Short mmCIF file of C-alpha atoms and ligand atoms in Angstrom, two decimals:
data_model
loop_
_atom_site.label_atom_id
_atom_site.label_comp_id
_atom_site.label_asym_id
_atom_site.label_seq_id
_atom_site.Cartn_x
_atom_site.Cartn_y
_atom_site.Cartn_z
CA MET A 1 -37.40 19.04 23.47
CA LYS A 2 -37.25 19.93 27.15
CA THR A 3 -33.95 18.88 28.72
CA LEU A 4 -34.47 17.26 32.14
CA ILE A 5 -31.99 17.62 34.99
CA LEU A 6 -31.81 14.23 36.73
CA LYS A 7 -30.47 13.46 40.21
CA LYS A 8 -28.85 10.33 41.59
CA ASP A 9 -32.13 8.48 42.26
CA GLN A 10 -33.22 8.88 38.62
CA ILE A 11 -30.57 6.77 36.87
CA GLU A 12 -33.23 4.27 35.73
CA GLN A 13 -34.97 7.04 33.80
CA ALA A 14 -31.65 8.11 32.26
CA ALA A 15 -30.91 4.50 31.23
CA ASN A 16 -34.34 4.30 29.56
CA PHE A 17 -33.52 7.36 27.48
CA ILE A 18 -30.26 5.71 26.36
CA LYS A 19 -32.10 2.48 25.46
CA LYS A 20 -34.57 4.51 23.38
CA GLY A 21 -31.72 6.12 21.41
CA GLU A 22 -31.93 9.49 23.17
CA LEU A 23 -28.97 11.57 24.38
CA VAL A 24 -28.10 11.89 28.08
CA SER A 25 -25.23 13.94 29.50
CA PHE A 26 -23.34 12.09 32.24
CA PRO A 27 -20.84 13.14 34.94
CA THR A 28 -17.29 11.81 35.08
CA GLU A 29 -14.30 12.78 37.21
CA THR A 30 -12.83 14.76 34.27
CA VAL A 31 -15.63 16.62 32.46
CA TYR A 32 -19.30 15.95 31.66
CA GLY A 33 -19.85 13.64 28.68
CA LEU A 34 -22.60 13.40 26.08
CA GLY A 35 -23.90 9.83 26.11
CA ALA A 36 -25.67 7.76 23.48
CA ASP A 37 -25.96 4.00 22.89
CA ALA A 38 -22.68 3.22 21.09
CA THR A 39 -24.36 0.29 19.30
CA ASN A 40 -27.14 2.46 17.84
CA GLU A 41 -25.89 4.37 14.79
CA THR A 42 -28.85 6.74 14.65
CA ALA A 43 -28.35 7.69 18.29
CA VAL A 44 -24.61 8.24 17.75
CA LYS A 45 -25.29 10.51 14.78
CA LYS A 46 -27.45 12.71 17.02
CA VAL A 47 -24.36 13.34 19.18
CA TYR A 48 -22.49 14.95 16.29
CA ALA A 49 -25.53 17.08 15.46
CA ALA A 50 -26.08 18.23 19.07
CA LYS A 51 -22.42 19.21 19.51
CA GLY A 52 -21.86 20.54 16.01
CA ARG A 53 -18.91 18.15 15.88
CA PRO A 54 -17.02 17.38 12.64
CA SER A 55 -18.00 13.86 11.60
CA ASP A 56 -14.43 12.62 11.00
CA ASN A 57 -13.66 12.96 14.71
CA PRO A 58 -14.06 9.53 16.40
CA LEU A 59 -15.84 9.18 19.73
CA ILE A 60 -14.71 7.60 22.98
CA VAL A 61 -16.56 4.42 23.96
CA THR A 62 -17.41 4.60 27.67
CA VAL A 63 -17.73 1.28 29.53
CA SER A 64 -18.57 0.10 33.04
CA SER A 65 -16.57 -3.15 32.92
CA VAL A 66 -13.55 -4.65 31.18
CA GLU A 67 -15.91 -7.37 29.88
CA MET A 68 -17.62 -4.73 27.75
CA VAL A 69 -14.30 -3.89 26.07
CA LYS A 70 -13.70 -7.56 25.30
CA LYS A 71 -16.88 -7.66 23.20
CA TYR A 72 -15.20 -5.37 20.69
CA VAL A 73 -11.49 -6.06 21.11
CA ASP A 74 -9.78 -9.41 20.51
CA HIS A 75 -6.54 -8.88 22.31
CA ILE A 76 -5.71 -6.78 25.35
CA ASN A 77 -1.94 -7.11 25.73
CA ASP A 78 -0.05 -7.44 29.03
CA ASP A 79 0.86 -3.76 29.25
CA ALA A 80 -2.74 -2.73 28.69
CA GLN A 81 -3.87 -5.17 31.37
CA LYS A 82 -1.42 -3.64 33.83
CA LEU A 83 -2.65 -0.15 32.96
CA ILE A 84 -6.26 -1.23 33.40
CA LYS A 85 -5.38 -2.60 36.83
CA ALA A 86 -3.55 0.56 37.81
CA PHE A 87 -5.83 3.25 36.39
CA TRP A 88 -9.39 1.97 35.78
CA PRO A 89 -11.77 3.33 36.78
CA GLY A 90 -9.99 6.62 36.10
CA SER A 91 -8.71 9.21 33.67
CA LEU A 92 -6.83 7.01 31.22
CA THR A 93 -8.51 6.32 27.86
CA MET A 94 -6.91 3.56 25.80
CA ILE A 95 -7.09 2.95 22.06
CA PHE A 96 -7.34 -0.68 20.96
CA LYS A 97 -7.66 -2.38 17.60
CA LEU A 98 -11.26 -3.45 16.99
CA ARG A 99 -12.65 -6.70 15.69
CA PRO A 100 -13.89 -6.02 12.14
CA ASN A 101 -17.33 -4.43 11.85
CA VAL A 102 -18.26 -4.36 15.52
CA LEU A 103 -18.85 -0.62 15.87
CA SER A 104 -20.37 1.74 13.33
CA LYS A 105 -18.40 4.25 11.31
CA ALA A 106 -20.24 6.97 13.21
CA VAL A 107 -18.34 5.90 16.35
CA THR A 108 -14.91 5.17 14.85
CA GLY A 109 -14.77 7.80 12.11
CA GLY A 110 -13.84 4.89 9.83
CA LEU A 111 -10.72 3.89 11.82
CA ASN A 112 -10.08 0.22 12.72
CA THR A 113 -9.47 1.27 16.33
CA ALA A 114 -11.55 2.76 19.12
CA ALA A 115 -10.80 4.63 22.33
CA PHE A 116 -12.18 3.01 25.51
CA ARG A 117 -12.75 4.82 28.79
CA PHE A 118 -13.83 3.49 32.20
CA PRO A 119 -14.67 6.65 34.17
CA GLN A 120 -14.63 7.13 37.90
CA ASN A 121 -18.20 8.10 38.66
CA GLN A 122 -20.64 5.69 40.24
CA LEU A 123 -23.80 7.24 38.73
CA THR A 124 -22.36 6.92 35.23
CA LEU A 125 -21.17 3.36 35.79
CA ASP A 126 -24.71 2.53 37.02
CA LEU A 127 -26.17 4.25 33.95
CA ILE A 128 -24.06 2.14 31.56
CA THR A 129 -24.74 -1.08 33.45
CA LYS A 130 -28.50 -0.41 33.52
CA ALA A 131 -28.55 0.54 29.83
CA GLY A 132 -26.63 -2.69 29.11
CA VAL A 133 -24.55 -1.11 26.35
CA PRO A 134 -21.41 1.06 26.20
CA ILE A 135 -22.12 4.73 25.56
CA VAL A 136 -20.19 7.10 23.35
CA GLY A 137 -18.85 9.93 25.43
CA PRO A 138 -17.45 13.08 23.92
CA SER A 139 -17.38 16.11 26.18
CA ALA A 140 -20.88 17.60 26.42
CA ASN A 141 -20.05 21.06 25.08
CA THR A 142 -20.78 22.79 21.82
CA SER A 143 -17.80 21.91 19.62
CA GLY A 144 -15.01 24.51 20.07
CA LYS A 145 -16.18 25.72 23.51
CA PRO A 146 -14.48 24.84 26.82
CA SER A 147 -15.51 21.38 28.06
CA PRO A 148 -18.27 21.40 30.71
CA THR A 149 -17.37 20.74 34.33
CA THR A 150 -20.86 21.29 35.77
CA ALA A 151 -24.38 20.25 34.75
CA GLN A 152 -25.14 23.97 34.32
CA HIS A 153 -22.41 24.29 31.67
CA VAL A 154 -24.02 21.39 29.77
CA TYR A 155 -27.46 22.97 30.11
CA HIS A 156 -26.09 26.25 28.76
CA ASP A 157 -24.73 24.59 25.59
CA LEU A 158 -27.23 21.79 24.94
CA ASN A 159 -30.58 22.76 26.49
CA GLY A 160 -33.34 21.68 24.10
CA LYS A 161 -31.01 19.41 22.11
CA ILE A 162 -30.71 16.44 24.50
CA ALA A 163 -33.15 14.45 26.65
CA ALA A 164 -31.46 14.80 30.04
CA ILE A 165 -28.43 15.71 32.13
CA ILE A 166 -27.41 13.71 35.21
CA ASP A 167 -26.27 16.30 37.76
CA ASP A 168 -23.58 15.07 40.14
CA GLY A 169 -22.02 18.43 40.99
CA PRO A 170 -18.75 19.87 39.70
CA THR A 171 -16.12 17.48 38.35
CA THR A 172 -12.88 17.08 40.30
CA VAL A 173 -10.15 16.71 37.64
CA GLY A 174 -11.46 19.35 35.23
CA VAL A 175 -9.48 18.41 32.09
CA GLU A 176 -10.29 15.47 29.84
CA SER A 177 -8.70 12.04 30.20
CA THR A 178 -5.27 11.09 28.92
CA VAL A 179 -5.64 9.37 25.53
CA LEU A 180 -3.08 6.58 25.10
CA ASP A 181 -2.74 4.68 21.85
CA MET A 182 -2.18 1.00 22.69
CA SER A 183 -2.79 -0.17 19.11
CA VAL A 184 0.79 0.68 18.07
CA LYS A 185 4.12 -0.92 18.94
CA THR A 186 5.23 1.77 21.40
CA PRO A 187 2.34 3.17 23.44
CA SER A 188 1.80 6.78 22.55
CA ILE A 189 0.08 9.65 24.35
CA LEU A 190 -2.24 11.45 21.92
CA ARG A 191 -3.73 13.81 24.51
CA PRO A 192 -2.21 14.61 27.91
CA GLY A 193 -4.43 14.32 31.00
CA ALA A 194 -4.30 13.60 34.71
CA VAL A 195 -2.57 10.24 34.17
CA THR A 196 0.90 11.36 33.08
CA LYS A 197 3.73 9.84 31.02
CA ASP A 198 5.62 9.16 34.26
CA ASP A 199 2.57 7.45 35.80
CA ILE A 200 2.23 5.18 32.75
CA GLU A 201 5.94 4.38 32.46
CA ALA A 202 6.08 3.48 36.15
CA VAL A 203 3.50 0.76 35.49
CA ILE A 204 4.69 -0.73 32.20
CA HIS A 205 8.45 -0.15 32.63
CA GLN A 206 8.98 1.02 29.06
CA ASN A 207 9.19 4.35 27.29
CA VAL A 208 6.01 5.96 26.09
CA ILE A 209 5.90 8.36 23.15
CA ASP A 210 4.68 11.79 24.20
CA GLU A 211 5.39 14.01 21.20
CA LEU A 212 2.41 13.41 18.96
CA HIS A 213 0.21 16.05 20.56
CA HIS A 214 2.88 18.75 20.21
CA VAL A 215 2.18 19.26 16.51
CA GLY A 216 1.87 22.55 14.67
CA THR A 217 -1.26 23.49 12.76
CA ASP A 218 0.22 22.35 9.44
CA GLN A 219 0.49 18.73 10.54
CA THR A 220 -2.26 16.22 11.14
CA PRO A 221 -2.37 15.03 14.75
CA LYS A 222 -3.12 11.35 15.30
CA ALA A 223 -6.03 12.08 17.61
CA PRO A 224 -8.27 13.74 15.04
CA GLY A 225 -9.93 15.88 17.73
CA MET A 226 -6.68 17.68 18.53
CA LYS A 227 -6.59 19.53 15.22
CA TYR A 228 -9.66 21.70 15.78
CA LYS A 229 -9.83 25.11 17.47
CA HIS A 230 -10.78 24.27 20.99
CA TYR A 231 -11.66 25.54 24.42
CA ALA A 232 -12.06 29.09 23.19
CA PRO A 233 -14.09 31.61 25.20
CA ASN A 234 -15.44 34.71 23.43
CA ALA A 235 -12.57 36.88 24.69
CA GLN A 236 -8.94 36.52 23.53
CA VAL A 237 -6.83 34.67 26.10
CA TYR A 238 -3.18 35.65 26.70
CA ILE A 239 -0.87 33.32 28.60
CA VAL A 240 1.19 34.92 31.36
CA ASP A 241 4.25 32.67 31.41
CA PRO A 242 5.98 31.68 34.66
CA GLU A 243 8.87 34.07 33.94
CA ASP A 244 6.54 37.02 33.20
CA SER A 245 5.81 39.60 35.88
CA TRP A 246 2.21 39.94 37.05
CA LEU A 247 3.08 43.48 38.12
CA ASP A 248 3.65 44.24 34.42
CA VAL A 249 0.27 42.69 33.67
CA ALA A 250 -1.40 44.89 36.29
CA LYS A 251 0.34 47.94 34.79
CA TRP A 252 -0.84 46.99 31.31
CA ILE A 253 -4.42 46.72 32.59
CA GLU A 254 -4.15 50.09 34.33
CA ASN A 255 -3.03 51.69 31.05
CA HIS A 256 -5.94 50.22 29.08
CA PRO A 257 -9.26 51.59 30.28
CA GLN A 258 -11.51 48.62 29.46
CA PRO A 259 -12.68 45.65 31.56
CA VAL A 260 -9.98 42.95 31.47
CA GLY A 261 -10.18 39.40 32.85
CA VAL A 262 -7.52 37.86 35.08
CA MET A 263 -7.19 34.14 35.96
CA ALA A 264 -4.40 33.61 38.46
CA PHE A 265 -3.31 31.83 41.62
CA ASP A 266 -4.48 33.13 45.02
CA ASN A 267 -0.99 34.31 45.98
CA VAL A 268 -0.73 36.40 42.80
CA ILE A 269 -4.18 37.86 43.32
CA SER A 270 -3.50 38.86 46.92
CA SER A 271 -0.02 40.27 46.31
CA ILE A 272 -1.01 42.94 43.79
CA ASP A 273 -2.94 46.18 44.08
CA TRP A 274 -5.19 45.56 41.05
CA PRO A 275 -6.64 48.44 39.00
CA MET A 276 -10.44 48.85 39.12
CA ASN A 277 -10.96 47.51 35.59
CA ALA A 278 -9.41 44.10 36.39
CA GLN A 279 -12.04 41.37 36.85
CA ILE A 280 -10.33 38.59 38.74
CA VAL A 281 -11.12 34.89 39.18
CA THR A 282 -8.97 32.40 41.03
CA LEU A 283 -7.28 29.24 39.80
CA GLY A 284 -6.69 28.14 43.39
CA SER A 285 -3.18 27.48 44.56
CA ASN A 286 -1.57 24.74 42.46
CA SER A 287 -1.64 22.90 39.12
CA ARG A 288 -4.42 20.53 40.29
CA THR A 289 -6.79 23.34 41.26
CA ALA A 290 -5.82 25.25 38.11
CA SER A 291 -6.74 22.23 35.95
CA ARG A 292 -9.99 21.75 37.87
CA ASP A 293 -11.01 25.41 37.44
CA LEU A 294 -9.64 26.30 33.99
CA PHE A 295 -12.71 25.58 31.86
CA ALA A 296 -15.20 26.88 34.44
CA ASP A 297 -13.27 30.16 34.73
CA LEU A 298 -13.06 30.58 30.95
CA ARG A 299 -16.82 30.02 30.74
CA GLU A 300 -17.41 32.52 33.55
CA PHE A 301 -15.99 35.27 31.34
CA ASP A 302 -18.43 34.38 28.57
CA ASN A 303 -21.12 35.77 30.91
CA HIS A 304 -19.33 39.14 30.65
CA PRO A 305 -19.30 40.12 26.96
CA GLU A 306 -17.67 43.47 27.82
CA ILE A 307 -14.44 41.57 28.54
CA LYS A 308 -12.40 41.17 25.36
CA ILE A 309 -9.08 40.14 26.91
CA ILE A 310 -8.23 37.55 29.59
CA PHE A 311 -4.78 37.12 31.14
CA THR A 312 -4.28 33.56 32.38
CA GLN A 313 -1.62 31.94 34.51
CA GLY A 314 0.85 29.83 32.50
CA LEU A 315 2.63 26.92 34.20
CA LYS A 316 5.73 24.84 33.57
CA PRO A 317 4.29 21.84 31.70
CA SER A 318 5.04 18.92 33.97
CA GLY A 319 2.70 16.48 35.70
CA ILE A 320 -0.93 17.51 35.27
CA ALA A 321 0.28 20.98 34.24
CA GLU A 322 1.14 19.41 30.88
CA ALA A 323 -2.58 18.80 30.32
CA TYR A 324 -3.41 22.25 31.69
CA MET A 325 -0.96 23.96 29.31
CA ASN A 326 -2.12 21.82 26.38
CA ARG A 327 -5.70 23.10 26.86
CA LEU A 328 -4.65 26.66 27.72
CA ASN A 329 -2.49 26.92 24.60
CA LYS A 330 -5.49 25.97 22.48
CA SER A 331 -7.77 28.46 24.27
CA ALA A 332 -5.22 31.18 23.69
CA GLY A 333 -4.42 30.18 20.12
CA GLN A 334 -0.77 30.27 21.36
CA MET A 335 -0.96 33.98 22.30
CA HIS A 336 1.26 35.19 25.16
CA PHE A 337 1.27 38.36 27.28
CA LYS A 338 4.79 39.15 26.08
CA GLN A 339 3.50 39.49 22.51
CA LEU A 340 1.34 42.46 23.48
O1 TXA B 401 -12.33 12.77 29.85
C1 TXA B 401 -12.75 12.46 28.73
O2 TXA B 401 -12.13 11.71 27.96
C2 TXA B 401 -14.12 13.02 28.31
C3 TXA B 401 -15.17 12.45 29.27
C4 TXA B 401 -16.55 12.92 28.91
O3 TXA B 401 -15.10 11.05 29.29
N1 TXA B 401 -14.40 12.71 26.94
C5 TXA B 401 -13.75 13.32 25.89
O4 TXA B 401 -14.14 12.91 24.62
O5 TXA B 401 -12.90 14.16 26.06
P1 TXA B 401 -13.80 13.73 23.31
O6 TXA B 401 -14.57 13.03 22.23
O7 TXA B 401 -14.09 15.16 23.49
O8 TXA B 401 -12.29 13.48 23.05
C6 TXA B 401 -11.81 12.23 22.56
C7 TXA B 401 -10.46 12.40 21.88
C8 TXA B 401 -10.59 13.19 20.60
O9 TXA B 401 -9.45 14.02 20.49
C9 TXA B 401 -10.58 12.09 19.53
O10 TXA B 401 -10.11 12.56 18.28
C10 TXA B 401 -9.66 11.06 20.14
O11 TXA B 401 -9.94 11.10 21.52
N2 TXA B 401 -9.96 9.68 19.65
C11 TXA B 401 -11.09 8.97 19.83
N3 TXA B 401 -11.00 7.77 19.22
C12 TXA B 401 -9.78 7.72 18.65
C13 TXA B 401 -9.08 6.74 17.85
N4 TXA B 401 -9.61 5.57 17.54
N5 TXA B 401 -7.83 7.05 17.43
C14 TXA B 401 -7.27 8.25 17.73
N6 TXA B 401 -7.88 9.19 18.49
C15 TXA B 401 -9.11 8.94 18.92
MG1 MG B 402 -14.13 17.39 23.63
#
């Protein structure tokens, strides 16, 4: 199969692929997704095959209207309605209890709930509306690799495995949406993203549980996807914590004559006289730019197989930096510079 790259005037063609049960990668504000008709079980199964995704990991259902959610969900409570008003379209995915037998097991992984997302990207909303059905939307990467933030990343992982990619340039948020479980008594964050605990609490005026994604490897996280090795480039990533000295990092690199990757803020990069073997990419200047660039930078180093070690800026996990650190910890397998 030849994978087509489609532009904004070719959404009709993309919608036809979806209607025919083919796979189309779509842009969102967070990362690129891998779309298939959520009501077509055969199409959904192709998504798992293309990504190499474990089949017990449920998929997000991506919609272009609240009406679409109501086809599958009986009751959207007051808090959820407030959150929809505040954050949709946007980076908050919400889990609701489903009506019985409305979505296939391939979508839900056998759960009686599903995660719904209304992304902020006009081309994708047009795609869903034209296709007339919600589309499943996991990130469009090979399972285990950093999520794709450009059409080129998707092409790299899935060329030949999917019908088309809608190219709308690089994504702006860069880390996947916040996943909030609204099917339980106290809303609970299963995956941190750009919409934070504080943002949510400010809208619903009640406490939100935010511990479930901080589990060790011996426990089963509630979002099944959080238990797998994730976001890993070919090189080993080491986190340089806020209290660590980048001068010590530079010294370490100088003492180890091999190409070493560095991902840091502009002010760190410009303040140090780096040894020749340091290969440096920027994370911009703050937690927003760091989140936007994290996956793209990790992928950049996969183009340089001679690099076996990458030192990456760690941040205090608050605001969007909580999502950033959540993904970085997984990429690094919890390894820190100070352990070296
Ligand atoms: O930003 C995003 O959310 C991107 C873009 C493409 O929309 N999509 C995305 O999908 O990140 P995915 O499949 O890679 O991540 C969905 C996460 C997984 O960790 C999955 O286990 C969890 O949400 N999830 C999905 N349905 C669930 C459910 N019913 N209960 C608990 N967790 C669920
Ligand atoms: Mg993913």
